[in-house]
Amino acid sequence: MKAYLYDNLPGDQRLPHDSGKAVDVDSLGKLGVLYYRIENIEGVNQLAAERGYKNRDEITVSPEKMGDVYEAKVKSFFDEHLHEDEEIRYIRDGHGYFDVRNKGDQWVRIQLDKDDLLILPAGIYHRFTTDETNYIQAMRLFKEEPKWTPLNRSEDLDANPYRKEYTSHFLA
């Protein structure tokens, strides 16, 4: 895992966009973002039991697996949004980026690789993209039945109770 401020320069979203300003794991934790390096499924099972994740599935994001919908799907993942549940991803193979907003509303890019596990709290604005290899395989973990309704950022969304709870706990 590598995290840094996003450079905001134009160009392909799948490129690193590394500003050269590193962000450490403690700073991510202050945003409610939790990072783990887990090298085997037993470790994932242990974390799932500790945190109450009862369900899981796997997704492969690649042109080969998704066909014609790949480009549109990756672009939709890159729209800034939040979820009303934690978002948990364990990277089984490949590479990708999660971008999250920091306290100053800047993007922090988190590069994830095989065996990285990331937990985003409910209510955090974020987005996702593959890297230039166009391939990632991830396990998604859920506390209850999966419901992945992305709520795209808008002024109205700031009144969302999950967003309000997130901002009062991590951004105040």
mmCIF file with all atom_site columns, N, CA, C and O in Angstrom, residues 48-93:
data_model
loop_
_atom_site.group_PDB
_atom_site.id
_atom_site.type_symbol
_atom_site.label_atom_id
_atom_site.label_alt_id
_atom_site.label_comp_id
_atom_site.label_asym_id
_atom_site.label_entity_id
_atom_site.label_seq_id
_atom_site.pdbx_PDB_ins_code
_atom_site.Cartn_x
_atom_site.Cartn_y
_atom_site.Cartn_z
_atom_site.occupancy
_atom_site.B_iso_or_equiv
_atom_site.pdbx_formal_charge
_atom_site.auth_seq_id
_atom_site.auth_comp_id
_atom_site.auth_asym_id
_atom_site.auth_atom_id
_atom_site.pdbx_PDB_model_num
ATOM 1   N N  . ALA A 1 48 ? -12.797 -10.800 9.573   1.00 0.00 ? 48 ALA A N  1
ATOM 2   C CA . ALA A 1 48 ? -14.244 -10.817 9.303   1.00 0.00 ? 48 ALA A CA 1
ATOM 3   C C  . ALA A 1 48 ? -15.014 -11.197 10.563  1.00 0.00 ? 48 ALA A C  1
ATOM 4   O O  . ALA A 1 48 ? -16.040 -10.580 10.880  1.00 0.00 ? 48 ALA A O  1
ATOM 5   N N  . ALA A 1 49 ? -14.537 -12.197 11.299  1.00 0.00 ? 49 ALA A N  1
ATOM 6   C CA . ALA A 1 49 ? -15.212 -12.613 12.534  1.00 0.00 ? 49 ALA A CA 1
ATOM 7   C C  . ALA A 1 49 ? -15.149 -11.510 13.581  1.00 0.00 ? 49 ALA A C  1
ATOM 8   O O  . ALA A 1 49 ? -16.155 -11.201 14.237  1.00 0.00 ? 49 ALA A O  1
ATOM 9   N N  . GLU A 1 50 ? -13.996 -10.864 13.726  1.00 0.00 ? 50 GLU A N  1
ATOM 10  C CA . GLU A 1 50 ? -13.828 -9.789  14.713  1.00 0.00 ? 50 GLU A CA 1
ATOM 11  C C  . GLU A 1 50 ? -14.732 -8.598  14.423  1.00 0.00 ? 50 GLU A C  1
ATOM 12  O O  . GLU A 1 50 ? -15.241 -7.971  15.338  1.00 0.00 ? 50 GLU A O  1
ATOM 13  N N  . ARG A 1 51 ? -14.925 -8.275  13.142  1.00 0.00 ? 51 ARG A N  1
ATOM 14  C CA . ARG A 1 51 ? -15.686 -7.084  12.764  1.00 0.00 ? 51 ARG A CA 1
ATOM 15  C C  . ARG A 1 51 ? -17.131 -7.386  12.376  1.00 0.00 ? 51 ARG A C  1
ATOM 16  O O  . ARG A 1 51 ? -17.881 -6.478  12.023  1.00 0.00 ? 51 ARG A O  1
ATOM 17  N N  . GLY A 1 52 ? -17.539 -8.650  12.426  1.00 0.00 ? 52 GLY A N  1
ATOM 18  C CA . GLY A 1 52 ? -18.934 -9.000  12.153  1.00 0.00 ? 52 GLY A CA 1
ATOM 19  C C  . GLY A 1 52 ? -19.307 -9.008  10.685  1.00 0.00 ? 52 GLY A C  1
ATOM 20  O O  . GLY A 1 52 ? -20.463 -8.762  10.335  1.00 0.00 ? 52 GLY A O  1
ATOM 21  N N  . TYR A 1 53 ? -18.347 -9.305  9.805   1.00 0.00 ? 53 TYR A N  1
ATOM 22  C CA . TYR A 1 53 ? -18.655 -9.425  8.383   1.00 0.00 ? 53 TYR A CA 1
ATOM 23  C C  . TYR A 1 53 ? -19.155 -10.833 8.123   1.00 0.00 ? 53 TYR A C  1
ATOM 24  O O  . TYR A 1 53 ? -18.416 -11.788 8.228   1.00 0.00 ? 53 TYR A O  1
ATOM 25  N N  . LYS A 1 54 ? -20.440 -10.940 7.774   1.00 0.00 ? 54 LYS A N  1
ATOM 26  C CA . LYS A 1 54 ? -21.070 -12.250 7.619   1.00 0.00 ? 54 LYS A CA 1
ATOM 27  C C  . LYS A 1 54 ? -21.092 -12.746 6.178   1.00 0.00 ? 54 LYS A C  1
ATOM 28  O O  . LYS A 1 54 ? -21.218 -13.940 5.940   1.00 0.00 ? 54 LYS A O  1
ATOM 29  N N  . ASN A 1 55 ? -21.022 -11.840 5.229   1.00 0.00 ? 55 ASN A N  1
ATOM 30  C CA . ASN A 1 55 ? -21.149 -12.210 3.818   1.00 0.00 ? 55 ASN A CA 1
ATOM 31  C C  . ASN A 1 55 ? -19.962 -11.701 3.022   1.00 0.00 ? 55 ASN A C  1
ATOM 32  O O  . ASN A 1 55 ? -19.305 -10.742 3.418   1.00 0.00 ? 55 ASN A O  1
ATOM 33  N N  . ARG A 1 56 ? -19.720 -12.353 1.889   1.00 0.00 ? 56 ARG A N  1
ATOM 34  C CA . ARG A 1 56 ? -18.641 -11.934 1.007   1.00 0.00 ? 56 ARG A CA 1
ATOM 35  C C  . ARG A 1 56 ? -18.907 -12.423 -0.403  1.00 0.00 ? 56 ARG A C  1
ATOM 36  O O  . ARG A 1 56 ? -19.667 -13.352 -0.615  1.00 0.00 ? 56 ARG A O  1
ATOM 37  N N  . ASP A 1 57 ? -18.265 -11.759 -1.332  1.00 0.00 ? 57 ASP A N  1
ATOM 38  C CA . ASP A 1 57 ? -18.244 -12.218 -2.713  1.00 0.00 ? 57 ASP A CA 1
ATOM 39  C C  . ASP A 1 57 ? -16.935 -11.759 -3.332  1.00 0.00 ? 57 ASP A C  1
ATOM 40  O O  . ASP A 1 57 ? -16.139 -11.103 -2.680  1.00 0.00 ? 57 ASP A O  1
ATOM 41  N N  . GLU A 1 58 ? -16.715 -12.137 -4.575  1.00 0.00 ? 58 GLU A N  1
ATOM 42  C CA . GLU A 1 58 ? -15.512 -11.706 -5.277  1.00 0.00 ? 58 GLU A CA 1
ATOM 43  C C  . GLU A 1 58 ? -15.909 -11.075 -6.595  1.00 0.00 ? 58 GLU A C  1
ATOM 44  O O  . GLU A 1 58 ? -16.885 -11.484 -7.224  1.00 0.00 ? 58 GLU A O  1
ATOM 45  N N  . ILE A 1 59 ? -15.141 -10.068 -6.975  1.00 0.00 ? 59 ILE A N  1
ATOM 46  C CA . ILE A 1 59 ? -15.379 -9.363  -8.232  1.00 0.00 ? 59 ILE A CA 1
ATOM 47  C C  . ILE A 1 59 ? -14.049 -9.238  -8.964  1.00 0.00 ? 59 ILE A C  1
ATOM 48  O O  . ILE A 1 59 ? -13.020 -8.977  -8.340  1.00 0.00 ? 59 ILE A O  1
ATOM 49  N N  . THR A 1 60 ? -14.100 -9.443  -10.264 1.00 0.00 ? 60 THR A N  1
ATOM 50  C CA . THR A 1 60 ? -12.944 -9.194  -11.112 1.00 0.00 ? 60 THR A CA 1
ATOM 51  C C  . THR A 1 60 ? -13.315 -8.051  -12.042 1.00 0.00 ? 60 THR A C  1
ATOM 52  O O  . THR A 1 60 ? -14.315 -8.135  -12.761 1.00 0.00 ? 60 THR A O  1
ATOM 53  N N  . VAL A 1 61 ? -12.530 -6.992  -11.981 1.00 0.00 ? 61 VAL A N  1
ATOM 54  C CA . VAL A 1 61 ? -12.754 -5.823  -12.824 1.00 0.00 ? 61 VAL A CA 1
ATOM 55  C C  . VAL A 1 61 ? -11.668 -5.840  -13.897 1.00 0.00 ? 61 VAL A C  1
ATOM 56  O O  . VAL A 1 61 ? -10.492 -5.593  -13.602 1.00 0.00 ? 61 VAL A O  1
ATOM 57  N N  . SER A 1 62 ? -12.073 -6.189  -15.112 1.00 0.00 ? 62 SER A N  1
ATOM 58  C CA . SER A 1 62 ? -11.147 -6.228  -16.240 1.00 0.00 ? 62 SER A CA 1
ATOM 59  C C  . SER A 1 62 ? -11.963 -6.254  -17.528 1.00 0.00 ? 62 SER A C  1
ATOM 60  O O  . SER A 1 62 ? -13.117 -6.694  -17.527 1.00 0.00 ? 62 SER A O  1
ATOM 61  N N  . PRO A 1 63 ? -11.363 -5.806  -18.630 1.00 0.00 ? 63 PRO A N  1
ATOM 62  C CA . PRO A 1 63 ? -12.078 -5.880  -19.909 1.00 0.00 ? 63 PRO A CA 1
ATOM 63  C C  . PRO A 1 63 ? -12.419 -7.318  -20.290 1.00 0.00 ? 63 PRO A C  1
ATOM 64  O O  . PRO A 1 63 ? -13.493 -7.571  -20.849 1.00 0.00 ? 63 PRO A O  1
ATOM 65  N N  . GLU A 1 64 ? -11.544 -8.263  -19.956 1.00 0.00 ? 64 GLU A N  1
ATOM 66  C CA . GLU A 1 64 ? -11.791 -9.663  -20.307 1.00 0.00 ? 64 GLU A CA 1
ATOM 67  C C  . GLU A 1 64 ? -13.008 -10.221 -19.572 1.00 0.00 ? 64 GLU A C  1
ATOM 68  O O  . GLU A 1 64 ? -13.800 -10.955 -20.147 1.00 0.00 ? 64 GLU A O  1
ATOM 69  N N  . LYS A 1 65 ? -13.155 -9.887  -18.287 1.00 0.00 ? 65 LYS A N  1
ATOM 70  C CA . LYS A 1 65 ? -14.270 -10.416 -17.489 1.00 0.00 ? 65 LYS A CA 1
ATOM 71  C C  . LYS A 1 65 ? -15.565 -9.634  -17.705 1.00 0.00 ? 65 LYS A C  1
ATOM 72  O O  . LYS A 1 65 ? -16.651 -10.181 -17.594 1.00 0.00 ? 65 LYS A O  1
ATOM 73  N N  . MET A 1 66 ? -15.457 -8.323  -17.976 1.00 0.00 ? 66 MET A N  1
ATOM 74  C CA . MET A 1 66 ? -16.650 -7.482  -18.035 1.00 0.00 ? 66 MET A CA 1
ATOM 75  C C  . MET A 1 66 ? -17.085 -7.139  -19.456 1.00 0.00 ? 66 MET A C  1
ATOM 76  O O  . MET A 1 66 ? -18.184 -6.614  -19.644 1.00 0.00 ? 66 MET A O  1
ATOM 77  N N  . GLY A 1 67 ? -16.221 -7.368  -20.411 1.00 0.00 ? 67 GLY A N  1
ATOM 78  C CA . GLY A 1 67 ? -16.586 -7.111  -21.799 1.00 0.00 ? 67 GLY A CA 1
ATOM 79  C C  . GLY A 1 67 ? -16.847 -5.645  -22.086 1.00 0.00 ? 67 GLY A C  1
ATOM 80  O O  . GLY A 1 67 ? -16.153 -4.757  -21.581 1.00 0.00 ? 67 GLY A O  1
ATOM 81  N N  . ASP A 1 68 ? -17.886 -5.408  -22.875 1.00 0.00 ? 68 ASP A N  1
ATOM 82  C CA . ASP A 1 68 ? -18.188 -4.063  -23.361 1.00 0.00 ? 68 ASP A CA 1
ATOM 83  C C  . ASP A 1 68 ? -18.546 -3.076  -22.260 1.00 0.00 ? 68 ASP A C  1
ATOM 84  O O  . ASP A 1 68 ? -18.449 -1.866  -22.468 1.00 0.00 ? 68 ASP A O  1
ATOM 85  N N  . VAL A 1 69 ? -18.978 -3.548  -21.093 1.00 0.00 ? 69 VAL A N  1
ATOM 86  C CA . VAL A 1 69 ? -19.389 -2.618  -20.027 1.00 0.00 ? 69 VAL A CA 1
ATOM 87  C C  . VAL A 1 69 ? -18.205 -2.140  -19.189 1.00 0.00 ? 69 VAL A C  1
ATOM 88  O O  . VAL A 1 69 ? -18.370 -1.268  -18.343 1.00 0.00 ? 69 VAL A O  1
ATOM 89  N N  . TYR A 1 70 ? -16.999 -2.688  -19.426 1.00 0.00 ? 70 TYR A N  1
ATOM 90  C CA . TYR A 1 70 ? -15.844 -2.365  -18.576 1.00 0.00 ? 70 TYR A CA 1
ATOM 91  C C  . TYR A 1 70 ? -15.589 -0.860  -18.471 1.00 0.00 ? 70 TYR A C  1
ATOM 92  O O  . TYR A 1 70 ? -15.525 -0.315  -17.371 1.00 0.00 ? 70 TYR A O  1
ATOM 93  N N  . GLU A 1 71 ? -15.428 -0.182  -19.597 1.00 0.00 ? 71 GLU A N  1
ATOM 94  C CA . GLU A 1 71 ? -15.076 1.252   -19.566 1.00 0.00 ? 71 GLU A CA 1
ATOM 95  C C  . GLU A 1 71 ? -16.140 2.065   -18.840 1.00 0.00 ? 71 GLU A C  1
ATOM 96  O O  . GLU A 1 71 ? -15.822 2.916   -18.006 1.00 0.00 ? 71 GLU A O  1
ATOM 97  N N  . ALA A 1 72 ? -17.401 1.817   -19.127 1.00 0.00 ? 72 ALA A N  1
ATOM 98  C CA . ALA A 1 72 ? -18.485 2.561   -18.467 1.00 0.00 ? 72 ALA A CA 1
ATOM 99  C C  . ALA A 1 72 ? -18.510 2.262   -16.973 1.00 0.00 ? 72 ALA A C  1
ATOM 100 O O  . ALA A 1 72 ? -18.731 3.165   -16.153 1.00 0.00 ? 72 ALA A O  1
ATOM 101 N N  . LYS A 1 73 ? -18.279 1.014   -16.590 1.00 0.00 ? 73 LYS A N  1
ATOM 102 C CA . LYS A 1 73 ? -18.309 0.629   -15.179 1.00 0.00 ? 73 LYS A CA 1
ATOM 103 C C  . LYS A 1 73 ? -17.160 1.298   -14.414 1.00 0.00 ? 73 LYS A C  1
ATOM 104 O O  . LYS A 1 73 ? -17.364 1.844   -13.329 1.00 0.00 ? 73 LYS A O  1
ATOM 105 N N  . VAL A 1 74 ? -15.958 1.284   -14.980 1.00 0.00 ? 74 VAL A N  1
ATOM 106 C CA . VAL A 1 74 ? -14.816 1.921   -14.304 1.00 0.00 ? 74 VAL A CA 1
ATOM 107 C C  . VAL A 1 74 ? -15.050 3.423   -14.176 1.00 0.00 ? 74 VAL A C  1
ATOM 108 O O  . VAL A 1 74 ? -14.746 4.019   -13.134 1.00 0.00 ? 74 VAL A O  1
ATOM 109 N N  . LYS A 1 75 ? -15.620 4.037   -15.191 1.00 0.00 ? 75 LYS A N  1
ATOM 110 C CA . LYS A 1 75 ? -15.932 5.474   -15.094 1.00 0.00 ? 75 LYS A CA 1
ATOM 111 C C  . LYS A 1 75 ? -16.960 5.732   -13.998 1.00 0.00 ? 75 LYS A C  1
ATOM 112 O O  . LYS A 1 75 ? -16.859 6.705   -13.266 1.00 0.00 ? 75 LYS A O  1
ATOM 113 N N  . SER A 1 76 ? -17.959 4.843   -13.847 1.00 0.00 ? 76 SER A N  1
ATOM 114 C CA . SER A 1 76 ? -18.963 5.041   -12.790 1.00 0.00 ? 76 SER A CA 1
ATOM 115 C C  . SER A 1 76 ? -18.343 4.854   -11.410 1.00 0.00 ? 76 SER A C  1
ATOM 116 O O  . SER A 1 76 ? -18.698 5.556   -10.465 1.00 0.00 ? 76 SER A O  1
ATOM 117 N N  . PHE A 1 77 ? -17.398 3.903   -11.258 1.00 0.00 ? 77 PHE A N  1
ATOM 118 C CA . PHE A 1 77 ? -16.706 3.727   -9.984  1.00 0.00 ? 77 PHE A CA 1
ATOM 119 C C  . PHE A 1 77 ? -15.922 4.987   -9.618  1.00 0.00 ? 77 PHE A C  1
ATOM 120 O O  . PHE A 1 77 ? -15.674 5.265   -8.447  1.00 0.00 ? 77 PHE A O  1
ATOM 121 N N  . PHE A 1 78 ? -15.490 5.751   -10.640 1.00 0.00 ? 78 PHE A N  1
ATOM 122 C CA . PHE A 1 78 ? -14.649 6.923   -10.417 1.00 0.00 ? 78 PHE A CA 1
ATOM 123 C C  . PHE A 1 78 ? -15.473 8.180   -10.116 1.00 0.00 ? 78 PHE A C  1
ATOM 124 O O  . PHE A 1 78 ? -14.926 9.209   -9.752  1.00 0.00 ? 78 PHE A O  1
ATOM 125 N N  . ASP A 1 79 ? -16.796 8.110   -10.232 1.00 0.00 ? 79 ASP A N  1
ATOM 126 C CA . ASP A 1 79 ? -17.637 9.236   -9.801  1.00 0.00 ? 79 ASP A CA 1
ATOM 127 C C  . ASP A 1 79 ? -17.584 9.314   -8.280  1.00 0.00 ? 79 ASP A C  1
ATOM 128 O O  . ASP A 1 79 ? -17.737 8.298   -7.587  1.00 0.00 ? 79 ASP A O  1
ATOM 129 N N  . GLU A 1 80 ? -17.363 10.505  -7.759  1.00 0.00 ? 80 GLU A N  1
ATOM 130 C CA . GLU A 1 80 ? -17.266 10.687  -6.305  1.00 0.00 ? 80 GLU A CA 1
ATOM 131 C C  . GLU A 1 80 ? -18.599 10.330  -5.655  1.00 0.00 ? 80 GLU A C  1
ATOM 132 O O  . GLU A 1 80 ? -19.651 10.827  -6.058  1.00 0.00 ? 80 GLU A O  1
ATOM 133 N N  . HIS A 1 81 ? -18.532 9.470   -4.636  1.00 0.00 ? 81 HIS A N  1
ATOM 134 C CA . HIS A 1 81 ? -19.763 8.981   -4.005  1.00 0.00 ? 81 HIS A CA 1
ATOM 135 C C  . HIS A 1 81 ? -19.479 8.530   -2.577  1.00 0.00 ? 81 HIS A C  1
ATOM 136 O O  . HIS A 1 81 ? -18.338 8.512   -2.130  1.00 0.00 ? 81 HIS A O  1
ATOM 137 N N  . LEU A 1 82 ? -20.539 8.171   -1.877  1.00 0.00 ? 82 LEU A N  1
ATOM 138 C CA . LEU A 1 82 ? -20.423 7.542   -0.571  1.00 0.00 ? 82 LEU A CA 1
ATOM 139 C C  . LEU A 1 82 ? -21.376 6.367   -0.521  1.00 0.00 ? 82 LEU A C  1
ATOM 140 O O  . LEU A 1 82 ? -22.247 6.209   -1.379  1.00 0.00 ? 82 LEU A O  1
ATOM 141 N N  . HIS A 1 83 ? -21.184 5.528   0.494   1.00 0.00 ? 83 HIS A N  1
ATOM 142 C CA . HIS A 1 83 ? -22.095 4.424   0.779   1.00 0.00 ? 83 HIS A CA 1
ATOM 143 C C  . HIS A 1 83 ? -22.570 4.566   2.215   1.00 0.00 ? 83 HIS A C  1
ATOM 144 O O  . HIS A 1 83 ? -21.895 5.177   3.046   1.00 0.00 ? 83 HIS A O  1
ATOM 145 N N  . GLU A 1 84 ? -23.711 3.972   2.502   1.00 0.00 ? 84 GLU A N  1
ATOM 146 C CA . GLU A 1 84 ? -24.254 4.006   3.857   1.00 0.00 ? 84 GLU A CA 1
ATOM 147 C C  . GLU A 1 84 ? -23.805 2.792   4.666   1.00 0.00 ? 84 GLU A C  1
ATOM 148 O O  . GLU A 1 84 ? -24.320 2.556   5.751   1.00 0.00 ? 84 GLU A O  1
ATOM 149 N N  . ASP A 1 85 ? -22.864 2.043   4.150   1.00 0.00 ? 85 ASP A N  1
ATOM 150 C CA . ASP A 1 85 ? -22.248 0.906   4.836   1.00 0.00 ? 85 ASP A CA 1
ATOM 151 C C  . ASP A 1 85 ? -20.737 1.042   4.694   1.00 0.00 ? 85 ASP A C  1
ATOM 152 O O  . ASP A 1 85 ? -20.253 1.718   3.783   1.00 0.00 ? 85 ASP A O  1
ATOM 153 N N  . GLU A 1 86 ? -19.996 0.348   5.557   1.00 0.00 ? 86 GLU A N  1
ATOM 154 C CA . GLU A 1 86 ? -18.557 0.263   5.355   1.00 0.00 ? 86 GLU A CA 1
ATOM 155 C C  . GLU A 1 86 ? -18.287 -0.375  3.999   1.00 0.00 ? 86 GLU A C  1
ATOM 156 O O  . GLU A 1 86 ? -19.047 -1.225  3.538   1.00 0.00 ? 86 GLU A O  1
ATOM 157 N N  . GLU A 1 87 ? -17.198 0.026   3.379   1.00 0.00 ? 87 GLU A N  1
ATOM 158 C CA . GLU A 1 87 ? -16.774 -0.610  2.139   1.00 0.00 ? 87 GLU A CA 1
ATOM 159 C C  . GLU A 1 87 ? -15.467 -1.337  2.446   1.00 0.00 ? 87 GLU A C  1
ATOM 160 O O  . GLU A 1 87 ? -14.487 -0.711  2.834   1.00 0.00 ? 87 GLU A O  1
ATOM 161 N N  . ILE A 1 88 ? -15.469 -2.654  2.296   1.00 0.00 ? 88 ILE A N  1
ATOM 162 C CA . ILE A 1 88 ? -14.322 -3.484  2.645   1.00 0.00 ? 88 ILE A CA 1
ATOM 163 C C  . ILE A 1 88 ? -13.858 -4.206  1.396   1.00 0.00 ? 88 ILE A C  1
ATOM 164 O O  . ILE A 1 88 ? -14.639 -4.899  0.735   1.00 0.00 ? 88 ILE A O  1
ATOM 165 N N  . ARG A 1 89 ? -12.565 -4.051  1.079   1.00 0.00 ? 89 ARG A N  1
ATOM 166 C CA . ARG A 1 89 ? -11.996 -4.712  -0.093  1.00 0.00 ? 89 ARG A CA 1
ATOM 167 C C  . ARG A 1 89 ? -10.692 -5.399  0.282   1.00 0.00 ? 89 ARG A C  1
ATOM 168 O O  . ARG A 1 89 ? -9.799  -4.770  0.858   1.00 0.00 ? 89 ARG A O  1
ATOM 169 N N  . TYR A 1 90 ? -10.609 -6.681  -0.060  1.00 0.00 ? 90 TYR A N  1
ATOM 170 C CA . TYR A 1 90 ? -9.386  -7.453  0.090   1.00 0.00 ? 90 TYR A CA 1
ATOM 171 C C  . TYR A 1 90 ? -8.901  -7.781  -1.317  1.00 0.00 ? 90 TYR A C  1
ATOM 172 O O  . TYR A 1 90 ? -9.606  -8.455  -2.074  1.00 0.00 ? 90 TYR A O  1
ATOM 173 N N  . ILE A 1 91 ? -7.722  -7.317  -1.664  1.00 0.00 ? 91 ILE A N  1
ATOM 174 C CA . ILE A 1 91 ? -7.218  -7.480  -3.019  1.00 0.00 ? 91 ILE A CA 1
ATOM 175 C C  . ILE A 1 91 ? -6.584  -8.865  -3.161  1.00 0.00 ? 91 ILE A C  1
ATOM 176 O O  . ILE A 1 91 ? -5.604  -9.172  -2.494  1.00 0.00 ? 91 ILE A O  1
ATOM 177 N N  . ARG A 1 92 ? -7.175  -9.664  -4.022  1.00 0.00 ? 92 ARG A N  1
ATOM 178 C CA . ARG A 1 92 ? -6.692  -11.032 -4.270  1.00 0.00 ? 92 ARG A CA 1
ATOM 179 C C  . ARG A 1 92 ? -5.637  -11.064 -5.366  1.00 0.00 ? 92 ARG A C  1
ATOM 180 O O  . ARG A 1 92 ? -4.772  -11.926 -5.372  1.00 0.00 ? 92 ARG A O  1
ATOM 181 N N  . ASP A 1 93 ? -5.747  -10.118 -6.317  1.00 0.00 ? 93 ASP A N  1
ATOM 182 C CA . ASP A 1 93 ? -4.810  -10.080 -7.432  1.00 0.00 ? 93 ASP A CA 1
ATOM 183 C C  . ASP A 1 93 ? -4.956  -8.733  -8.131  1.00 0.00 ? 93 ASP A C  1
ATOM 184 O O  . ASP A 1 93 ? -6.011  -8.091  -8.054  1.00 0.00 ? 93 ASP A O  1
#
